[in-house]
XYZ file of C-alpha atoms in Angstrom:
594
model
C 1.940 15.126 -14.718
C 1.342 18.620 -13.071
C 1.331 16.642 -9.724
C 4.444 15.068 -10.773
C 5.934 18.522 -11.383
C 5.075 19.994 -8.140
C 6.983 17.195 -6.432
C 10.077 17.624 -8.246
C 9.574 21.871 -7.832
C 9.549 21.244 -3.786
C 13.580 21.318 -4.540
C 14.381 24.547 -6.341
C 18.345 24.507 -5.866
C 18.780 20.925 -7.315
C 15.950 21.473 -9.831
C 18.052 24.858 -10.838
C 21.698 23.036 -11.142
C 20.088 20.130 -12.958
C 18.331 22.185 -15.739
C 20.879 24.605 -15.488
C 23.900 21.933 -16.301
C 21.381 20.253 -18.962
C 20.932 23.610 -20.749
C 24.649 24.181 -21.082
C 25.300 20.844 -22.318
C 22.607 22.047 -25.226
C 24.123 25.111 -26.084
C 28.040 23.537 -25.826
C 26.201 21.018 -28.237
C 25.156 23.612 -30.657
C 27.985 25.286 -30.669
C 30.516 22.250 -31.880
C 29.476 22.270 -35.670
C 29.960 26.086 -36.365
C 33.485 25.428 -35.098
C 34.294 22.842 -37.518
C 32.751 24.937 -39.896
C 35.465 27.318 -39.579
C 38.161 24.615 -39.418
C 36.498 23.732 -42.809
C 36.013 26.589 -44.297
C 38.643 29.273 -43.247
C 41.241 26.345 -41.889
C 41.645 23.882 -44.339
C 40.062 25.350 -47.346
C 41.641 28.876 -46.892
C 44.558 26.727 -45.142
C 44.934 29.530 -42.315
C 46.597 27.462 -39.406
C 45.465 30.030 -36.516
C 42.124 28.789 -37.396
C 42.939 25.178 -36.875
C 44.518 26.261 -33.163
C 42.101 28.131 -32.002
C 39.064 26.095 -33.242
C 41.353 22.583 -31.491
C 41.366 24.693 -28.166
C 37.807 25.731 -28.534
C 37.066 22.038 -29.144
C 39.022 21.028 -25.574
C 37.409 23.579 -23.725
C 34.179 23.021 -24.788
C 34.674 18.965 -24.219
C 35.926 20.222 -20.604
C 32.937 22.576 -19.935
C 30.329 19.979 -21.535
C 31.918 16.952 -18.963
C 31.648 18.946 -15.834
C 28.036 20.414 -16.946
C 27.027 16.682 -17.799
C 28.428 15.648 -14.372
C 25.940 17.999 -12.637
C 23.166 17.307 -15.270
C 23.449 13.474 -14.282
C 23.778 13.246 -10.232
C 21.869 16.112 -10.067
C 18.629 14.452 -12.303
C 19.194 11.082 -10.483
C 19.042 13.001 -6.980
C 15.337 14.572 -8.066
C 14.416 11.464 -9.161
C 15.261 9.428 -6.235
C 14.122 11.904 -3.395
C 10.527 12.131 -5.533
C 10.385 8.888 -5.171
C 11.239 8.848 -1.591
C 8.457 11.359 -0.935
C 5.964 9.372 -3.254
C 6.710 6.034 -1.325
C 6.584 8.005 2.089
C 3.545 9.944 1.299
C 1.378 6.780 -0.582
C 2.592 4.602 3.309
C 1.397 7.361 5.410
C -1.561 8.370 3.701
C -2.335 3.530 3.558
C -1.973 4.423 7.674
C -4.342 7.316 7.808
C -6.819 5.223 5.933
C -10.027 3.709 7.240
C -10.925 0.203 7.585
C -13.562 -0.277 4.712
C -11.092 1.273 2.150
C -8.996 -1.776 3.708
C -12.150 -4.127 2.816
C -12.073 -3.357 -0.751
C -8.494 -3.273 -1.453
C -5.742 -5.870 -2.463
C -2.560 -6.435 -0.583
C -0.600 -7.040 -3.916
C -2.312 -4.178 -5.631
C -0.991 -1.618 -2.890
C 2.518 -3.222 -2.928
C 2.152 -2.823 -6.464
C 1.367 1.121 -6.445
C 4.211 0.872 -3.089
C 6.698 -0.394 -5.125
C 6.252 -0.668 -9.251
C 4.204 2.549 -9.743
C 6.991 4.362 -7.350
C 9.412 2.978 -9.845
C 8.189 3.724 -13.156
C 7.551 7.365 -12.077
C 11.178 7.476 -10.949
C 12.796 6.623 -13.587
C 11.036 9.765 -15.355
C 10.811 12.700 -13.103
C 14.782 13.296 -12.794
C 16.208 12.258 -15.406
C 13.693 10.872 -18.035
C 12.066 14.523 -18.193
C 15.136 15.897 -18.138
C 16.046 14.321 -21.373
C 12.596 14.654 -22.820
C 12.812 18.702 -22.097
C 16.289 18.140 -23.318
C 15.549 17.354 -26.357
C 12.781 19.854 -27.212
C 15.428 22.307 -26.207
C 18.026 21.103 -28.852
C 15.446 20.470 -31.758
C 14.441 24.276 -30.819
C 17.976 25.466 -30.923
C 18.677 23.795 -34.025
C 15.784 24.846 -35.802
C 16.482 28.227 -34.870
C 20.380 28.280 -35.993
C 19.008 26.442 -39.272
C 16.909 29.216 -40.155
C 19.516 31.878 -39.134
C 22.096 30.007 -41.529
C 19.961 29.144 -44.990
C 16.304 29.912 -44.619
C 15.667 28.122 -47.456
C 17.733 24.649 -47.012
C 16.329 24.711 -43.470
C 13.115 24.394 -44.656
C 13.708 21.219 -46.707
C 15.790 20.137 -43.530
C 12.861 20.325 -41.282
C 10.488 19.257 -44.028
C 9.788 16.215 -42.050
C 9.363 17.222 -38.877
C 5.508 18.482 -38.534
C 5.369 14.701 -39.071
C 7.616 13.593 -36.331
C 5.743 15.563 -33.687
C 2.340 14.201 -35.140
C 4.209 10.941 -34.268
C 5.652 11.767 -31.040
C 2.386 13.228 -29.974
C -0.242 10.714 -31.322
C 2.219 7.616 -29.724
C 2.930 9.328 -26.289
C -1.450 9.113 -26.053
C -1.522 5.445 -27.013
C 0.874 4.158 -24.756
C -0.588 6.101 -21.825
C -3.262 4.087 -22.157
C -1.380 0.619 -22.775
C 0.954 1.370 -20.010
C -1.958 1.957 -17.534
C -3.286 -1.321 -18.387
C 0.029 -2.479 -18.242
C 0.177 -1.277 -14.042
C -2.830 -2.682 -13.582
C -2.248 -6.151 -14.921
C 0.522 -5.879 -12.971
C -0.887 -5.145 -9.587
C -3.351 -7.983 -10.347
C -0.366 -10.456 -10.686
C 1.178 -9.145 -7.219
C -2.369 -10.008 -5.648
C -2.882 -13.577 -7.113
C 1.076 -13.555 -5.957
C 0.316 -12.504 -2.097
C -2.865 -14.277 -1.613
C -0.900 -17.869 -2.456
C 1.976 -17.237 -0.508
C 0.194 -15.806 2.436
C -2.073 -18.915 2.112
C 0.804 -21.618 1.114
C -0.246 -23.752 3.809
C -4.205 -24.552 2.363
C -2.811 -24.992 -1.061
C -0.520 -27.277 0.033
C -2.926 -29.136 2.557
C -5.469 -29.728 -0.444
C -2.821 -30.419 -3.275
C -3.690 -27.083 -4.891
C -0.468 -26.305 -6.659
C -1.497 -26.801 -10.176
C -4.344 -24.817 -9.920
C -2.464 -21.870 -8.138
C 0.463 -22.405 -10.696
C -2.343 -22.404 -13.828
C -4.109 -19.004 -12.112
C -0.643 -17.555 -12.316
C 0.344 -18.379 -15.372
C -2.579 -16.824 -17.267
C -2.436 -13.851 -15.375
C 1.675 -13.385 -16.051
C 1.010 -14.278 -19.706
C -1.825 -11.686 -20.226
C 1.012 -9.405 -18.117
C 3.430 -10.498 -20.647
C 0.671 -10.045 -24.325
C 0.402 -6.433 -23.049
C 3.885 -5.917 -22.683
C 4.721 -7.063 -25.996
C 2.201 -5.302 -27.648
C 3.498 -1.804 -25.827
C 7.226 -2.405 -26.734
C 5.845 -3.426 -30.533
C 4.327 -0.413 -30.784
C 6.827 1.675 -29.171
C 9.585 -0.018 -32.062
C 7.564 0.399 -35.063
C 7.059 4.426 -34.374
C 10.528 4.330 -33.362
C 12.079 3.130 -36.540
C 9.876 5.154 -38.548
C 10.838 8.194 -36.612
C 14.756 7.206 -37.486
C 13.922 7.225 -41.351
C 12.530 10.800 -40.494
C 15.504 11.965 -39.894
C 17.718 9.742 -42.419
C 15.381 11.215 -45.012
C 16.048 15.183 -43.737
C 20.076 14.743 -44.205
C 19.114 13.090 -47.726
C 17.132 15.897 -47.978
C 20.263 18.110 -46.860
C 22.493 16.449 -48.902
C 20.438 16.817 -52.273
C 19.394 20.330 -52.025
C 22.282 21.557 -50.288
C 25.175 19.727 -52.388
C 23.619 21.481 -55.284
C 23.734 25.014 -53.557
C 27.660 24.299 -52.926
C 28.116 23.337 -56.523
C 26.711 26.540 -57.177
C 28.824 28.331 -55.313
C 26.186 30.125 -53.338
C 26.864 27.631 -49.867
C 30.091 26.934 -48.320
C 31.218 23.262 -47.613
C 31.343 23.810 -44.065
C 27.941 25.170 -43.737
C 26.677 21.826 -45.403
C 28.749 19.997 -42.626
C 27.054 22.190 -40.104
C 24.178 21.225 -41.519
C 24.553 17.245 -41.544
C 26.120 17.600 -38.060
C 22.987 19.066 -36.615
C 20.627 16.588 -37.944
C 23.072 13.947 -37.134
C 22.749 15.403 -33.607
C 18.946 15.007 -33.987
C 18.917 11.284 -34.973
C 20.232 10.419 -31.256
C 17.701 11.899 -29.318
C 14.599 11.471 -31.584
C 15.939 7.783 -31.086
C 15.840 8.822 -27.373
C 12.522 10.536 -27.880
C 9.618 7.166 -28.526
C 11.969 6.085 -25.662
C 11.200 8.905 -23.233
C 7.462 9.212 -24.470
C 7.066 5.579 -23.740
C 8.637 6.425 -20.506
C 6.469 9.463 -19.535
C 3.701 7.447 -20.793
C 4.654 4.868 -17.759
C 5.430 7.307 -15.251
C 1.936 8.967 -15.762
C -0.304 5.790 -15.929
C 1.614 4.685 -12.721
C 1.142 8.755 -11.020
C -2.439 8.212 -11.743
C -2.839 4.591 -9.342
C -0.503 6.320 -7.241
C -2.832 9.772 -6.659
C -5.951 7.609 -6.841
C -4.558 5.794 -3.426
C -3.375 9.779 -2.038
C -6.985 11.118 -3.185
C -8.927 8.427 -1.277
C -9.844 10.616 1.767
C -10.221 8.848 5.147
C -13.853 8.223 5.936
C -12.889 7.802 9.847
C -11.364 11.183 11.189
C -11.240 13.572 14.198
C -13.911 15.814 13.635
C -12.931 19.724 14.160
C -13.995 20.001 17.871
C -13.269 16.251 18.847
C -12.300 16.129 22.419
C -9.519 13.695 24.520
C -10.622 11.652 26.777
C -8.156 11.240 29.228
C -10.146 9.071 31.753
C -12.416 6.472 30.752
C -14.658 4.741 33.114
C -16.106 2.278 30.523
C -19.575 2.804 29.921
C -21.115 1.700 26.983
C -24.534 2.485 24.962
C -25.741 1.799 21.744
C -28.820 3.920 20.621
C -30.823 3.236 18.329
C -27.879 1.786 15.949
C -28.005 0.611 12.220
C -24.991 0.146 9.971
C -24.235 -0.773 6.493
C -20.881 -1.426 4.737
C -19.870 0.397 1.584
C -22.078 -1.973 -0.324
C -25.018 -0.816 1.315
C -26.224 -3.775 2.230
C -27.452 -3.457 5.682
C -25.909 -5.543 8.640
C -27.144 -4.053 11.543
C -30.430 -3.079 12.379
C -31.763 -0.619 15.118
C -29.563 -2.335 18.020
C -29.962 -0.942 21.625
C -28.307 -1.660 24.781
C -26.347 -0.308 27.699
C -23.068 -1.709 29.229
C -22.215 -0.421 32.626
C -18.779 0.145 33.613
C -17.069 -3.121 34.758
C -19.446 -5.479 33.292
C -18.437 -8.687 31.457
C -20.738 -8.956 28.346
C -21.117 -11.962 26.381
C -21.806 -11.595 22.391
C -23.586 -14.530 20.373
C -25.159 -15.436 17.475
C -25.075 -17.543 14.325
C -22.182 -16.860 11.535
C -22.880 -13.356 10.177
C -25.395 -12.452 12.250
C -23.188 -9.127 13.484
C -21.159 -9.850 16.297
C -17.704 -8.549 14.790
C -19.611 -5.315 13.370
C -20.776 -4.528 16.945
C -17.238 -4.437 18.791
C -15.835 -2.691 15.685
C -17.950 0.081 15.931
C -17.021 0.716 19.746
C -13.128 1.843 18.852
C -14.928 3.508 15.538
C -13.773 1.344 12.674
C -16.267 2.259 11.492
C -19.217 4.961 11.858
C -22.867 3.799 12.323
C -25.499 4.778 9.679
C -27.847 5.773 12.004
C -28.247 5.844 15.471
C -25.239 6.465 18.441
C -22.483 4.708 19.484
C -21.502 6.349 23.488
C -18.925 5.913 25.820
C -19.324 7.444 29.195
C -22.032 9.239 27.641
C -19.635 10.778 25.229
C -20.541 10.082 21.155
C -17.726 8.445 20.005
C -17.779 10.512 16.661
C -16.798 13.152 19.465
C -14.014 12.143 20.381
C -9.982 11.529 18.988
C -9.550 8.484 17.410
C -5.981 8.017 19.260
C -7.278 9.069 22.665
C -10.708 6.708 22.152
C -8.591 3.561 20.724
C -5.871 4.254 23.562
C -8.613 3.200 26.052
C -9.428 0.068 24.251
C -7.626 -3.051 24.030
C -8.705 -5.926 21.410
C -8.094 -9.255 20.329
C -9.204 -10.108 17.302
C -10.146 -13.392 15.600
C -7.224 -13.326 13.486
C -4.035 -13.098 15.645
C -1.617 -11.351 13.578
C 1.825 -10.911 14.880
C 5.091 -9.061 13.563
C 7.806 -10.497 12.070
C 9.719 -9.046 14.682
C 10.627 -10.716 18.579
C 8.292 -11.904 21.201
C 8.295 -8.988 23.655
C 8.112 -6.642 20.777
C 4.816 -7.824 20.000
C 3.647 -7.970 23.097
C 5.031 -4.237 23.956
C 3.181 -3.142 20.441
C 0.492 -0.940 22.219
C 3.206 0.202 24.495
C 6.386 0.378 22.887
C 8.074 1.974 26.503
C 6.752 -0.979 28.912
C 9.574 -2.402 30.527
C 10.215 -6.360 30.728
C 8.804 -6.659 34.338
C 5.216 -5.591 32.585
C 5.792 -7.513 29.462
C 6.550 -10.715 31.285
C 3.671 -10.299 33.462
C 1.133 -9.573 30.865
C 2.777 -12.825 29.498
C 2.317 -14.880 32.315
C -1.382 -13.255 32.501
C -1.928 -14.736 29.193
C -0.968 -18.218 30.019
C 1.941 -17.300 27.705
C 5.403 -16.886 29.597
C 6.480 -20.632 30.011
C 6.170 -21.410 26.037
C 7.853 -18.211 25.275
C 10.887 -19.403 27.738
C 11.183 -22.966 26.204
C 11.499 -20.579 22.337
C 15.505 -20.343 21.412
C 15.894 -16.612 22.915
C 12.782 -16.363 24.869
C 11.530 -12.726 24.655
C 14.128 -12.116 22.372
C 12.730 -14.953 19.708
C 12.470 -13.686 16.478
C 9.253 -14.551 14.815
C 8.430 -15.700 11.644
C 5.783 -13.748 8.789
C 2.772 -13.428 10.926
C 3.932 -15.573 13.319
C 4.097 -19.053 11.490
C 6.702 -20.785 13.632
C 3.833 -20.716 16.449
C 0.615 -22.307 16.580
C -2.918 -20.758 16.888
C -2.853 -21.010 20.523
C 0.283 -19.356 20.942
C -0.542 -16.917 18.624
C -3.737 -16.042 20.258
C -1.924 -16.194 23.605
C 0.895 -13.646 22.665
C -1.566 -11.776 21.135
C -4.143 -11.239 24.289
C -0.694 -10.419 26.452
C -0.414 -7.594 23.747
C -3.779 -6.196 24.625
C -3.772 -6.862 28.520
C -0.245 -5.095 28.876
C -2.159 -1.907 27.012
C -4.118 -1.952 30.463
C -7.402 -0.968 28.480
C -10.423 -0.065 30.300
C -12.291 -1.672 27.198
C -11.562 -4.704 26.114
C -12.640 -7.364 22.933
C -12.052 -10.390 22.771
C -13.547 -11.287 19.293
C -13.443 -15.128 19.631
C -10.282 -14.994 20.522
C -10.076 -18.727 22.232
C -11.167 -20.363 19.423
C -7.690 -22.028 18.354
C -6.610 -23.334 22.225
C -6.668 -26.362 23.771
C -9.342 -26.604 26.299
C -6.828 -26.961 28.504
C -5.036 -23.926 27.861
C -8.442 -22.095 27.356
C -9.462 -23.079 30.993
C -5.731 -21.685 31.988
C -6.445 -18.501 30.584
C -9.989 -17.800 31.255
C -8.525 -18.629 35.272
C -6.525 -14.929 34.326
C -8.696 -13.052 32.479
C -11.330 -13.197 35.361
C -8.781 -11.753 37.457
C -7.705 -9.210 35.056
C -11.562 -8.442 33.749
C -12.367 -7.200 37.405
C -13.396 -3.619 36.872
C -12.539 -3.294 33.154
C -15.673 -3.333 30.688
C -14.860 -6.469 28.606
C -17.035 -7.813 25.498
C -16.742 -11.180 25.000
C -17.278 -12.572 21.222
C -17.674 -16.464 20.928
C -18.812 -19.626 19.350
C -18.922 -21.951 21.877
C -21.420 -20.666 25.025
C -19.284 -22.284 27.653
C -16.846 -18.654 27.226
C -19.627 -16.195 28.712
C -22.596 -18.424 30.634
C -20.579 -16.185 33.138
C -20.741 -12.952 31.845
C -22.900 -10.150 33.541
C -24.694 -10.189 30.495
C -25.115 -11.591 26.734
C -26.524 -10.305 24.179
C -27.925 -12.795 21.401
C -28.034 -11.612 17.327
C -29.470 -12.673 14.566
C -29.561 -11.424 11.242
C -28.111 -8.475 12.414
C -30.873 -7.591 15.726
C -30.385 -8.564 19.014
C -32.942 -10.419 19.309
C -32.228 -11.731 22.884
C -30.069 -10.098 26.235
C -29.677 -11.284 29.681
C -28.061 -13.835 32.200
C -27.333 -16.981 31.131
C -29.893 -18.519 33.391
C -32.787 -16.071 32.334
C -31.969 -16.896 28.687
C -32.138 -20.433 28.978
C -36.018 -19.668 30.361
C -36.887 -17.735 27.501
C -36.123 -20.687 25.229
C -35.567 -18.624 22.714
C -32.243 -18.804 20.169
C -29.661 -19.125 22.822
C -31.795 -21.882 24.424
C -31.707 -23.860 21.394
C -27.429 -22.910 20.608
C -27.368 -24.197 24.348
C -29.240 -27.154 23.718
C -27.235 -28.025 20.713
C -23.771 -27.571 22.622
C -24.116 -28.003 26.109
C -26.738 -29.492 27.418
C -25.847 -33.248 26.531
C -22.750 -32.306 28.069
C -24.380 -30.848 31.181
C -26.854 -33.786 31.583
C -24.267 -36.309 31.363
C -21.904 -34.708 33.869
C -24.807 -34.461 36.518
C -25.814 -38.390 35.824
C -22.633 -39.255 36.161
C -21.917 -37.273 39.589
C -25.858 -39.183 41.248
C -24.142 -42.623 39.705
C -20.944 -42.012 41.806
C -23.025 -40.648 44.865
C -24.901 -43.870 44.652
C -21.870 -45.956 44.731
C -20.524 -44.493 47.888
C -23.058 -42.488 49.174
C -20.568 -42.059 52.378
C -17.661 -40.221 50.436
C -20.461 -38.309 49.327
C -21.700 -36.943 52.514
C -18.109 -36.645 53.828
C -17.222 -34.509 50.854
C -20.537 -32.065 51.483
């Protein structure tokens, strides 16, 4: 709640004519039942008409000066409640950009757009003008209290008889629903995630008839959603009506105790009036007040998933002295290098190597033996546990994270693109490239004449994560991206996996070109993408186990011999019997053609 504060204090002026406007609609407030106590008592009782024409013009010009300060009081609350907000949603976006990839390995889509969206909500609707009414109301229960006493000390204490009670209430209730509107939020950012993960992956659940059981996972989560809502709003109702016989029961109080003291003589009429009015005036906010608690009580279980997100610090930042690196020639060593994730669980284990500038290196190795967590920690995704990670002899960890990534271009397994147009994405890395450099990184990619035969060509607009395309395109558009970044790294992390052979022959033909003196780091299942490489290094289990030339490999017989002998080498043997069957057929052509 303090946090809360300090975001609505960052705008003193507003903060001033909101509270300012709010307390003179208080004191206007107060001020109403003394003046019909003087049309009661000295107008119509004493029947002094000057009374009754002043007090009617005091009335106007107090229902004048309470409209305009209510005016102010309203836009002025909803304006600090909106631009917190703002600054909430801004800061909880930047602060999801500054953050590293493993906080990104442990979180939920729908749980973020939950804090992004329905946390921002809940604590707008309390820091302008929910808290304004709360602090509203303590205000006018103080000011009453205080003109009570001044009036009849003695009929004011029967009058506020009940209220110790109604802030044991108010106090004891605003703690309970904290709670049950946390686990409220949270229910609710579960239900976003079961929400995003079955729309993002609409297509499997469709493919294997899932719908019932995506419709049934739903369901129980939006019912448990809806149980805990219930029980909140049940709970907020029952205090509520009991706090509304609170105050019924201090004007019966009023009315007993204070009749008899008019009957007596020793109380005039119109101070009894004055005295029902301001309790009367009481009912409507302490109906207003389980409201507002309820409300805080939301707006502070929300503020807490919200500053959990803003107090996450970054694990991968530019270290005090890091350096720019405007050149980079492309060198690569790992020394020594070991690496766990957040669960501790250790993936790689004391890898070694050294990549020379301009080399083509091939990366292999069973499913999860590493391969991904290598190239990742080259553009520092992620820091090594032990060990060094060097480019041009330079520790990465020395180095700014926007001049190191600048330098390196990747392609990663899972093509994502924007919902935005074709050359957009491809111009992503380099927003200012003009369309003679997008269309050639295009036509690098083996990508330009599908993007021409689209409705608008460059100018397409695609669908969420590009869904109107297939794989290959996808992958296609995606490696234009990171060729038009002109990187003098670059990973491709098995990024020909979802082409055609045809179209992966097409653009292997232009990535030779284009991999001439860039350092590239090839990732791949099938062996047939980097027998040409300058080098390949094999993993297992998280060691590399095995590096060389494809044709040294193969004489080690050794893992990649056997992944060779399991993909290629039928292939291979076949191809060369079938090439000595034609030569034996027409042994003639044959010469002619050496």
């Amino acid at each position: 709640m303090r946090r809360l504060l300090r975001a609505i204090f960052a705008y003193p002026r507003q903060l001033v004519l909101a509270y300012g406007a709010m307390l003179t609609v208080t004191a206007l407030n107060l001020v109403v039942p003394w003046i019909v106590r003087d049309v009661i008592d000295r107008g119509l009782l004493a029947g002094e008409t000057r009374v009754l024409l002043i007090s009617a013009l005091l009335i106007l010009l107090v229902a004048l000066l309470r409209a305009v300060a209510g005016y102010a009081m309203m836009f002025y609350g909803q304006w600090l409640s909106f631009r917190v907000a703002y600054d909430l949603r801004q800061r909880l976006y930047e602060h999801l950009q500054r953050l590293s990839f493993d906080f990104f390995d442990r979180a939920q889509t729908g749980d973020l757009m939950s804090r992004l969206t329905g946390d921002v909500e809940q604590t707008q609707r309390f820091t302008g003008t929910g808290l304004l009414q709360l602090i509203n109301v303590a205000v006018l229960l103080f000011g009453i209290i205080v003109v009570l006493l001044r009036a009849n000390f003695t009929l004011a204490l029967v009058a506020l008889l009940p209220l110790p009670i109604l802030v044991a209430i108010t106090v004891r209730l605003g703690t309970r629903l904290r709670r049950m509107s946390h686990a409220v939020q949270e229910q609710l950012g579960r239900i976003s995630s079961v929400m995003q993960e079955s729309l993002t992956g609409i297509r499997v659940v469709k493919a294997f008839a899932r719908e019932p059981y995506e419709l049934q996972k739903f369901r129980q989560q939006n019912e448990r959603f809806y149980r805990q809502r219930v029980h909140l709003v049940n709970t907020w109702a029952n205090n509520f009506s009991f706090m509304s016989f609170l105050i019924a029961f201090s004007i019966g109080l009023v009315l007993l105790f204070g009749g008899g003291q008019v009957l007596a003589g020793s109380m005039t009429v119109g101070t009894l009036f004055a005295f029902v009015s301001y309790l009367s005036q009481l009912n409507a906010p302490v109906r207003q007040l389980g409201f507002l608690v309820a409300r805080a009580a939301d707006a502070t279980a929300s503020a807490e998933r919200i500053f959990d997100i803003l107090d996450t610090a970054p694990t991968i930042e530019d270290t005090p002295d890091a350096i720019e690196i405007p050149a980079m020639r492309g060198s690569v060593t790992f020394e020594h290098v070991s690496f766990a994730y957040h669960d501790g669980k250790p993936i790689l284990h004391d890898v070694s190597f050294h990549v020379p500038p301009g080399q083509v290196v091939g990366i292999v190795g069973p499913t999860g033996s590493g391969k991904s967590t290598v190239v990742s920690l080259i553009p520092r995704f992620y820091d090594v546990s032990a060990g060094r990670v060097l480019i041009d002899g330079y520790d990465v960890r020395q180095l700014k994270l926007a001049s190191l990534r600048r330098h390196i271009g990747m392609v990663l397994q899972d093509a994502f693109l924007f919902s935005t147009t074709v050359r957009e994405n491809i111009a992503f890395g380099r927003p200012d490239a003009t369309e003679d450099e997008v269309v050639a990184a295009a036509k690098a990619a083996a990508a330009h004449e599908f993007i021409m035969e689209l409705p608008n060509g460059y100018e397409t607009v695609l669908g969420e994560r590009g869904v109107t395309l297939s794989g290959g395109q996808r992958q296609r558009i995606a490696i234009a991206r990171a060729l038009l970044q002109d990187p003098r790294i670059l990973i491709l992390d098995d990024s020909l996996s979802a082409v055609d052979t045809e179209t992966e022959y097409t653009i292997r033909r232009a990535l030779n070109r284009l991999m001439k003196g860039r350092t590239t780091f090839i990732i791949a299942q099938r062996l047939l993408a980097v027998q040409h490489a300058d080098c390949i290094l094999v993993f297992d289990e998280g060691r590399l186990v095995e590096q060389g030339r494809h044709d040294e490999l193969l004489a080690q017989q050794g893992l990649y011999a056997h992944m060779y002998d399991l993909q290629l080498r039928a292939q291979e043997e076949y191809a060369a019997l079938a090439q000595r069957q034609a030569k034996r057929r027409n042994p003639r052509d044959s010469f002619g053609r050496n």
